[in-house]
Amino acid sequence: MTSLAVAFYGATAIWLNRSTADLAVQERFCRAWLCPDEFSSERVFELKQESAAAQSGRIAAELKRALALDSASAYRWADVGEMMASANELDAAKYCFQRALAAGPHSPVILFRAANFYFSINDYPQTLHNLSTILRNPELSEYNNAAFLTYTRMGIPVDEVLSKGIPPNFIPAQAFLRFLMESNQVADAETTWKWISQKSLYDSKTAGEYLGFLIRNKKDEDAAETWRAMNSRSEPDYRQRNWVFNGSFEAAPQPSPLDWTIESTSDVQTARTEGVAKDGRWSLKLVFAGNENVDFHQVFQQTVLKPGKWRARAFVKTDALTTDLGISLRVCDAVEPRFLDVATEPLTGTHDWTGVERTFQVGPQTALVRVEIARHPTFRFDNKIAGTAWVDSVELSPAP
């Protein structure tokens, strides 16, 4: 049976190659996947390479014959369209790509080939339209960056890209923002973020990435104001009365550099806890296992302060917290701690809720500040800290 099929295919290929063969019959064979190898995708590529060097007329004739054999193929129309474009027959090329898009309206390969053609003739609206069709399909997200690179090559304002080339959907919108951030296009990323936020196309992860991007580019104040605006309903006092976000731990932290990072270590277990609180219902709980002279800085957030006099304050509750150095509230310059590094007095032993505070001066060289719940190692022989502590109502505010 196999040998019969091979013989049949070989005979068919020989017959199809005869110049006198009826094209309508040949087309039916091609639709049945019985076209000869002379018009495989590999052979078409070879023909195009040959046409770039010489004999373009002969190659064009071969590609046209391939199209005649399979006129329903989007690929064949695109092949001829590209050939017409290389010969500067642009009207014919446009017609071919219109037919290619009609035959393969959802094919990313055809859409990209059409986009490349329209890009080559500076028809940017059509380029944007074809690439946005790809971006609209979440199953084609692997093509996102290739589309975004084309947008960059076009050199048009990002507002035009957003209005015509980025579908107002979560996946392409966030992917485009990440592309701009990864290539460090700061101004375009800021414009894109405004567009995304107006259309509510972001989540907490994307927002956190954008804030980190602003901070890395020394736009600390812009990051802080963006964060404040995003959370104005849930945290109305943020940057009005209190420059610590979520200072009472009432909400689970968001993945943002301007919200709490709460991490445990091998000797310190940390978590938000409900039911033990100075204000509200929640606080931060720290349990020290007593195995190490802990140097702990794993609960922190960043904030942005203006030069001037400030007050750091928190409430701490302890239960059998050992050694001479317990936990404290630390505030330091996030980039250069030598410019600012202060802490409240460490609390040990057993205490009900106790207020701790420290007044300090922020100089002109400091903007981005790190706020920590910290424990510094002690030089005492009995230095392995054990016990439990709770922290609540953390505040940073201008000092009178």
mmCIF file of C-alpha atoms in Angstrom, residues 247-253 262 269-287 389-393:
data_model
loop_
_atom_site.group_PDB
_atom_site.id
_atom_site.type_symbol
_atom_site.label_atom_id
_atom_site.label_comp_id
_atom_site.label_asym_id
_atom_site.label_seq_id
_atom_site.Cartn_x
_atom_site.Cartn_y
_atom_site.Cartn_z
ATOM 1 C CA GLY A 247 0.970 51.318 58.956
ATOM 2 C CA SER A 248 -1.539 49.298 60.990
ATOM 3 C CA PHE A 249 -1.205 46.173 58.812
ATOM 4 C CA GLU A 250 -4.970 46.097 58.291
ATOM 5 C CA ALA A 251 -4.568 45.005 54.666
ATOM 6 C CA ALA A 252 -2.461 42.256 53.162
ATOM 7 C CA PRO A 253 0.602 43.854 51.539
ATOM 8 C CA ILE A 262 7.095 40.797 55.282
ATOM 9 C CA GLN A 269 8.724 33.913 61.990
ATOM 10 C CA THR A 270 6.751 36.969 60.858
ATOM 11 C CA ALA A 271 3.128 37.378 59.808
ATOM 12 C CA ARG A 272 0.113 39.620 60.075
ATOM 13 C CA THR A 273 -2.077 38.449 62.919
ATOM 14 C CA GLU A 274 -5.717 39.173 63.684
ATOM 15 C CA GLY A 275 -7.152 39.844 67.118
ATOM 16 C CA VAL A 276 -4.102 41.376 68.805
ATOM 17 C CA ALA A 277 -3.897 45.030 67.812
ATOM 18 C CA LYS A 278 -3.458 48.544 69.142
ATOM 19 C CA ASP A 279 -5.746 49.963 66.475
ATOM 20 C CA GLY A 280 -8.111 48.083 64.204
ATOM 21 C CA ARG A 281 -8.003 44.277 64.135
ATOM 22 C CA TRP A 282 -4.565 43.434 62.771
ATOM 23 C CA SER A 283 -0.916 43.835 63.739
ATOM 24 C CA LEU A 284 2.456 42.364 62.824
ATOM 25 C CA LYS A 285 3.639 39.404 64.894
ATOM 26 C CA LEU A 286 7.295 38.339 65.237
ATOM 27 C CA VAL A 287 8.326 35.097 66.958
ATOM 28 C CA ALA A 389 6.632 40.820 69.733
ATOM 29 C CA TRP A 390 3.768 42.603 68.024
ATOM 30 C CA VAL A 391 3.982 45.907 66.134
ATOM 31 C CA ASP A 392 1.113 48.214 65.186
ATOM 32 C CA SER A 393 0.296 51.808 64.182
#
